[in-house]
Structures are given as structure tokens and as C-alpha cells.
CSV table of C-alpha atoms and ligand atoms in Angstrom, one decimal:
chain,number,residue,atom,x,y,z
A,54,MET,CA,40.6,19.6,-40.3
A,55,LEU,CA,38.5,22.5,-41.7
A,56,GLU,CA,36.5,21.9,-44.9
A,57,VAL,CA,34.5,24.7,-46.4
A,58,ASN,CA,32.2,23.7,-49.3
A,59,ASP,CA,30.1,25.9,-51.5
A,60,LEU,CA,29.8,28.6,-48.9
A,61,ASN,CA,27.5,31.4,-49.8
A,62,ALA,CA,26.9,34.5,-47.6
A,63,TRP,CA,24.7,37.5,-47.8
A,64,TYR,CA,24.5,40.9,-46.2
A,65,GLY,CA,20.8,41.7,-46.7
A,66,THR,CA,20.3,41.1,-50.4
A,67,SER,CA,23.9,41.5,-51.3
A,68,HIS,CA,25.3,38.1,-52.3
A,69,ILE,CA,28.9,38.4,-51.0
A,70,LEU,CA,30.3,34.9,-51.0
A,71,GLN,CA,29.5,32.9,-54.1
A,72,GLY,CA,30.3,29.3,-53.5
A,73,VAL,CA,33.6,29.4,-51.6
A,74,SER,CA,35.3,26.1,-51.1
A,75,LEU,CA,38.6,25.6,-49.2
A,76,GLU,CA,40.3,23.2,-47.0
A,77,VAL,CA,42.8,23.5,-44.2
A,78,ARG,CA,44.5,20.2,-43.2
A,79,LYS,CA,45.7,19.4,-39.7
A,80,GLY,CA,48.9,21.2,-38.9
A,81,GLU,CA,48.8,23.5,-41.9
A,82,LEU,CA,49.1,27.2,-42.1
A,83,VAL,CA,46.9,28.4,-45.0
A,84,CYS,CA,46.7,31.9,-46.1
A,85,LEU,CA,43.6,33.6,-47.6
A,86,ILE,CA,44.5,36.6,-49.6
A,87,GLY,CA,42.7,39.0,-51.9
A,88,ARG,CA,42.0,42.7,-52.5
A,89,ASN,CA,40.0,44.9,-50.2
A,90,GLY,CA,36.4,43.9,-50.3
A,91,ALA,CA,37.0,40.4,-51.8
A,92,GLY,CA,35.2,38.7,-49.0
A,93,LYS,CA,38.0,37.4,-46.8
A,94,THR,CA,36.5,38.7,-43.5
A,95,THR,CA,33.1,37.5,-44.5
A,96,THR,CA,34.6,34.0,-45.1
A,97,VAL,CA,36.2,33.8,-41.7
A,98,LYS,CA,33.1,35.3,-40.0
A,99,SER,CA,30.9,32.7,-41.7
A,100,ILE,CA,33.3,30.0,-40.4
A,101,ALA,CA,33.1,31.6,-36.9
A,102,GLY,CA,29.3,31.5,-37.1
A,103,LEU,CA,28.9,35.3,-37.2
A,104,ILE,CA,27.1,35.7,-40.5
A,105,PRO,CA,23.4,35.0,-40.0
A,106,LYS,CA,22.7,34.5,-43.7
A,107,ALA,CA,25.1,31.8,-44.8
A,108,LYS,CA,24.6,28.6,-46.7
A,109,GLY,CA,26.8,25.6,-47.7
A,110,SER,CA,28.9,23.6,-45.5
A,111,VAL,CA,31.6,24.3,-42.9
A,112,LYS,CA,33.0,21.2,-41.3
A,113,PHE,CA,35.5,21.1,-38.5
A,114,GLU,CA,36.9,17.7,-37.8
A,115,GLY,CA,34.0,16.2,-39.8
A,116,VAL,CA,31.3,18.0,-37.8
A,117,GLU,CA,29.0,20.5,-39.5
A,118,LEU,CA,29.2,23.9,-37.9
A,119,LEU,CA,27.0,26.0,-40.1
A,120,GLY,CA,23.7,26.9,-38.4
A,121,ARG,CA,25.1,25.9,-35.0
A,122,PRO,CA,25.5,28.5,-32.2
A,123,THR,CA,28.8,30.5,-32.3
A,124,HIS,CA,30.1,29.1,-29.0
A,125,THR,CA,30.1,25.5,-30.3
A,126,ARG,CA,33.3,26.5,-32.2
A,127,PHE,CA,35.1,27.3,-29.0
A,128,SER,CA,34.3,24.0,-27.3
A,129,LYS,CA,35.5,22.1,-30.4
A,130,GLY,CA,38.9,23.9,-30.3
A,131,LEU,CA,38.4,26.5,-33.1
A,132,ALA,CA,39.4,30.0,-32.0
A,133,TYR,CA,38.9,33.3,-33.9
A,134,VAL,CA,40.8,36.5,-33.6
A,135,PRO,CA,38.7,39.2,-35.4
A,136,GLU,CA,40.1,42.1,-37.3
A,137,GLU,CA,38.8,44.5,-34.7
A,138,ARG,CA,40.6,42.8,-31.8
A,139,ARG,CA,37.9,43.1,-29.2
A,140,ILE,CA,40.0,43.1,-26.1
A,141,VAL,CA,38.4,44.7,-23.0
A,142,PRO,CA,40.1,48.0,-22.7
A,143,GLY,CA,39.1,48.6,-19.1
A,144,LEU,CA,40.6,45.3,-17.9
A,145,THR,CA,44.3,44.5,-17.3
A,146,VAL,CA,46.3,42.3,-19.6
A,147,ARG,CA,46.0,39.4,-17.1
A,148,GLU,CA,42.2,39.9,-16.8
A,149,ASN,CA,41.8,39.8,-20.5
A,150,ILE,CA,43.7,36.6,-20.7
A,151,ARG,CA,41.5,35.2,-18.0
A,152,LEU,CA,38.5,35.9,-20.1
A,153,GLY,CA,39.9,33.6,-22.8
A,154,LEU,CA,39.9,30.8,-20.2
A,155,LEU,CA,36.5,31.3,-18.7
A,156,ALA,CA,34.8,28.5,-20.6
A,157,SER,CA,37.9,26.3,-20.8
A,158,PRO,CA,38.8,23.4,-18.5
A,159,LEU,CA,42.2,25.1,-18.4
A,160,ARG,CA,40.8,27.8,-16.1
A,161,ARG,CA,41.7,25.5,-13.2
A,162,ARG,CA,45.4,26.0,-14.2
A,163,GLU,CA,45.0,29.7,-14.8
A,164,ALA,CA,48.3,30.7,-13.1
A,165,ASP,CA,50.3,28.2,-15.2
A,166,VAL,CA,48.6,29.3,-18.4
A,167,ILE,CA,49.3,33.0,-17.7
A,168,ASP,CA,53.0,32.1,-16.9
A,169,GLU,CA,53.3,30.2,-20.2
A,170,ILE,CA,51.8,33.1,-22.1
A,171,ALA,CA,54.1,35.6,-20.4
A,172,GLU,CA,57.1,33.5,-21.5
A,173,THR,CA,55.8,33.4,-25.1
A,174,PHE,CA,54.9,37.1,-25.3
A,175,PRO,CA,57.6,39.1,-23.5
A,176,ARG,CA,55.8,42.3,-24.3
A,177,LEU,CA,52.7,41.1,-22.4
A,178,LYS,CA,54.9,39.7,-19.5
A,179,GLU,CA,56.1,43.3,-18.8
A,180,ARG,CA,52.5,44.5,-18.8
A,181,LEU,CA,50.4,41.9,-17.1
A,182,ASP,CA,48.9,44.3,-14.7
A,183,GLN,CA,48.6,47.2,-17.1
A,184,MET,CA,45.2,48.3,-18.4
A,185,ALA,CA,44.8,47.0,-21.9
A,186,ILE,CA,43.6,50.5,-23.1
A,187,THR,CA,47.1,52.0,-22.3
A,188,MET,CA,48.9,49.6,-24.7
A,189,SER,CA,49.8,50.3,-28.3
A,190,GLY,CA,47.7,48.9,-31.1
A,191,GLY,CA,50.3,46.2,-31.8
A,192,GLU,CA,50.4,45.2,-28.2
A,193,GLN,CA,46.6,45.0,-28.0
A,194,GLN,CA,46.7,42.8,-31.0
A,195,MET,CA,49.3,40.5,-29.3
A,196,LEU,CA,46.9,40.4,-26.3
A,197,ALA,CA,43.9,39.4,-28.6
A,198,ILE,CA,46.1,36.6,-30.0
A,199,ALA,CA,47.3,35.5,-26.6
A,200,ARG,CA,43.7,35.4,-25.3
A,201,ALA,CA,42.6,33.3,-28.2
A,202,VAL,CA,45.4,30.7,-27.8
A,203,ALA,CA,45.2,30.6,-23.9
A,204,SER,CA,42.6,27.8,-24.1
A,205,LYS,CA,45.0,25.8,-26.4
A,206,PRO,CA,42.7,25.6,-29.5
A,207,LYS,CA,43.4,23.1,-32.2
A,208,MET,CA,42.9,25.7,-34.9
A,209,VAL,CA,43.0,29.5,-35.0
A,210,LEU,CA,41.4,31.9,-37.5
A,211,LEU,CA,43.4,35.1,-37.8
A,212,ASP,CA,41.9,38.1,-39.6
A,213,GLU,CA,44.5,40.6,-40.7
A,214,PRO,CA,46.5,40.5,-37.5
A,215,SER,CA,49.2,42.9,-38.8
A,216,GLU,CA,46.9,45.7,-39.9
A,217,GLY,CA,48.1,49.1,-38.6
A,218,ILE,CA,50.9,47.6,-36.6
A,219,MET,CA,54.5,48.8,-36.6
A,220,PRO,CA,56.9,46.6,-38.6
A,221,VAL,CA,59.0,45.4,-35.6
A,222,LEU,CA,55.9,44.0,-33.9
A,223,VAL,CA,54.7,42.5,-37.2
A,224,ASP,CA,57.9,40.5,-37.5
A,225,GLU,CA,57.6,39.3,-33.9
A,226,MET,CA,54.0,38.3,-34.6
A,227,PHE,CA,54.9,36.3,-37.6
A,228,GLU,CA,57.7,34.6,-35.8
A,229,TYR,CA,55.1,33.6,-33.2
A,230,PHE,CA,52.7,32.3,-35.9
A,231,ALA,CA,55.5,30.1,-37.3
A,232,ALA,CA,56.2,28.8,-33.8
A,233,LEU,CA,52.5,28.2,-33.2
A,234,LYS,CA,52.3,26.2,-36.4
A,235,ARG,CA,55.4,24.2,-35.3
A,236,SER,CA,53.7,23.4,-32.0
A,237,GLY,CA,50.9,21.7,-34.1
A,238,VAL,CA,48.2,24.3,-34.2
A,239,THR,CA,46.4,24.6,-37.5
A,240,ILE,CA,46.0,28.2,-38.8
A,241,LEU,CA,43.9,30.0,-41.4
A,242,LEU,CA,45.4,33.5,-41.8
A,243,ILE,CA,44.0,36.5,-43.7
A,244,GLU,CA,46.8,38.9,-44.5
A,245,GLN,CA,47.4,41.9,-46.7
A,246,ASN,CA,51.1,41.6,-46.2
A,247,VAL,CA,51.2,38.8,-48.8
A,248,GLY,CA,55.0,38.4,-49.0
A,249,LEU,CA,55.4,37.9,-45.3
A,250,ALA,CA,52.4,35.6,-45.0
A,251,LEU,CA,53.4,33.4,-47.9
A,252,ARG,CA,56.9,32.9,-46.4
A,253,ILE,CA,55.4,31.1,-43.4
A,254,ALA,CA,52.4,29.5,-45.1
A,255,ASP,CA,52.1,26.0,-46.6
A,256,ARG,CA,49.4,26.9,-49.1
A,257,ALA,CA,47.3,29.8,-50.1
A,258,TYR,CA,43.9,30.7,-51.6
A,259,ILE,CA,43.1,33.8,-53.5
A,260,LEU,CA,39.6,35.2,-53.1
A,261,ASP,CA,38.2,37.7,-55.7
A,262,GLN,CA,34.7,39.1,-55.7
A,263,GLY,CA,33.5,36.4,-53.4
A,264,GLU,CA,35.0,33.5,-55.3
A,265,ILE,CA,38.2,31.5,-55.0
A,266,VAL,CA,40.1,32.2,-58.1
A,267,TYR,CA,43.4,30.5,-57.3
A,268,SER,CA,44.9,28.0,-54.9
A,269,GLY,CA,48.3,26.5,-54.7
A,270,SER,CA,51.4,26.1,-52.6
A,271,ALA,CA,52.7,29.2,-50.9
A,272,GLN,CA,56.1,28.8,-52.6
A,273,THR,CA,54.5,28.8,-56.1
A,274,MET,CA,52.5,31.8,-55.3
A,275,LEU,CA,55.4,33.6,-53.8
A,276,ALA,CA,57.3,33.1,-57.1
A,277,ASP,CA,54.3,34.3,-59.2
A,278,GLU,CA,54.5,38.0,-59.2
A,279,ALA,CA,51.9,38.4,-61.9
A,280,ILE,CA,49.2,36.6,-59.9
A,281,GLN,CA,50.1,38.6,-56.8
A,282,GLU,CA,49.8,41.9,-58.8
A,283,ARG,CA,46.5,40.9,-60.3
A,284,TYR,CA,44.7,39.8,-57.2
A,285,CYS,CA,46.5,41.0,-54.2
A,286,ALA,CA,47.2,44.7,-54.7
A,287,VAL,CA,45.0,46.7,-52.4
B,286,LIG,P1,39.2,44.0,-46.4
B,286,LIG,O1,40.5,43.5,-46.9
B,286,LIG,O2,38.9,45.4,-46.8
B,286,LIG,O3,38.9,43.7,-45.0
B,286,LIG,P2,37.6,41.7,-47.2
B,286,LIG,O4,38.2,40.9,-48.3
B,286,LIG,O5,37.8,41.2,-45.8
B,286,LIG,O6,38.1,43.2,-47.3
B,286,LIG,P3,34.8,41.8,-46.6
B,286,LIG,O7,35.0,42.6,-45.4
B,286,LIG,O8,34.4,40.3,-46.4
B,286,LIG,O9,36.0,41.9,-47.5
B,286,LIG,O10,33.7,42.5,-47.5
B,286,LIG,C1,33.2,41.9,-48.7
B,286,LIG,C2,32.1,42.7,-49.2
B,286,LIG,O11,31.0,42.8,-48.3
B,286,LIG,C3,32.5,44.2,-49.4
B,286,LIG,O12,31.9,44.6,-50.6
B,286,LIG,C4,31.9,44.9,-48.3
B,286,LIG,O13,31.6,46.2,-48.6
B,286,LIG,C5,30.6,44.1,-48.0
B,286,LIG,N1,30.3,44.1,-46.5
B,286,LIG,C6,31.1,43.8,-45.5
B,286,LIG,N2,30.4,43.9,-44.3
B,286,LIG,C7,29.2,44.3,-44.6
B,286,LIG,C8,28.0,44.6,-43.8
B,286,LIG,N3,28.0,44.5,-42.5
B,286,LIG,N4,26.9,45.1,-44.5
B,286,LIG,C9,26.9,45.2,-45.8
B,286,LIG,N5,27.9,44.9,-46.6
B,286,LIG,C10,29.1,44.5,-46.1
């Protein structure tokens, strides 16, 4: 579904991604892991069309995305939840979810979509008319995820969703990711909490200094403590 080939990316003259290739097949949950600064965020930002200086190929369902405007991803069903959440703090939870539907045909069924989301995310259901800014970091992250899935994307890119979130919410979030995968949504997940991520993933790639240094089944990687220690410690 997503094929990244020989992806190179730069910030100014710093050559950050040095020929990254990876693939996520339809229905898979693939994890991208690596130390701080390895280039994980730069990889998903490049896929999302947010790195101006990127070369190589990023194909989604066979269509080249690199060099095309960012919004083309949305219309093709590729959603992105950035590390920094980017919810609108001065709007309510309901209004934030509406924003996720603005450019979607589903906006005509807005009330149904919001009902569905409320059932899926009980924490948001209780807070639909609360200002987003008054919610905890974890709840805001849930909202960012809910907004991204409101338009029913085929694939979601998730950049460190559990960062800085209390463990009980992280568990809830991961249960949701597993359910999202079961519902047929394809997922590329960047995660520092490697053990947790590998338990729900099918496969994983390890990125180190802008290069993929390992790829394999999540089960194999989970059993390989040496490789986790070498490349995943922060
Ligand atoms: P983390 O786990 O800390 O989020 P990461 O694997 O996601 O790390 P990136 O954020 O992709 O890594 O960063 C890769 C490299 O690019 C790092 O050396 C970082 O300092 C550098 N970098 C990131 N953003 C910029 C920027 N806007 N300008 C210049 N250099 C940057």
C-alpha cells in the first residue's frame, strides 16, 4: 500500500535520510523504531509531504506522492498524526473532530461520525463540549487521533503517540490501535515504547543515522534483546 524507495531528505545542507526504503502492505501495522535523532520523524514527515527537500519515491497505492502538494495525501486516504498533536486548543472536542471532516465527503454525516467516535473513545464522549485546551496531554493526543480517523482513512501515520502520556492512557491507546488494525486500517507507527509497539505490530524497521539497518517480523525483533539494546535505547 505504501512503498518508500531510496528516500533522501535534507534540512538545509544536513543530509538526514540516506536512502530509506520500506514498505507497508495493506492491513499491516508496521513499526518504525530507532534512537532519538535517527530520522523517524523526518521519514514520516517526508511521506506526509512536509519536508521540502526530499528525493526518491513515496508511492501510495501505486501513485507517486513525492513532490505533490501535502493535501493530496488526505484525499487519497492517507492520514498523519504528528508528534506535536496540533489540535486547536480554543475549540471544543466536537469542533476539533469537525475539522477532520471539513474536506471529507463524510462531513454530510457529521453527527453519525461524531457519535461513532464518541463510542470508540469514551474519554472524548464525556468531553465533547469541553475546550480542547482543558484536557490532559493524553486526552489531547486521543483527540488528535480521533480527528485523523474521523474521515475514515485507509492508512494512518502515527508519530510517537504515547510520548509523555500516563501509562493507563497509553494502554488504552494501544488497544485502540490494535482494534483499528483489525478494522482493516493500515498503520505506520513510530514508537519509543518498543516492547508495547512490537506486541501489536506485524513487522518493524529499525532506523539508525538516517538508514534502515534492520527489518523483520515484530515477533523476531521482540525476542532479540541484543538488537533492541543496540538500536532502540534512547
Ligand atoms: P526523536 O525520537 O528524537 O523524535 P527522530 O528519530 O524522529 O528522533 P528526527 O526528528 O527525524 O529524528 O531528526 C533527525 C535528525 O534531523 C536529527 O539529527 C535532528 O537534530 C535533525 N533535525 C530534525 N529537525 C530539524 C530541523 N527542522 N532543522 C535541522 N535539523 C533537524
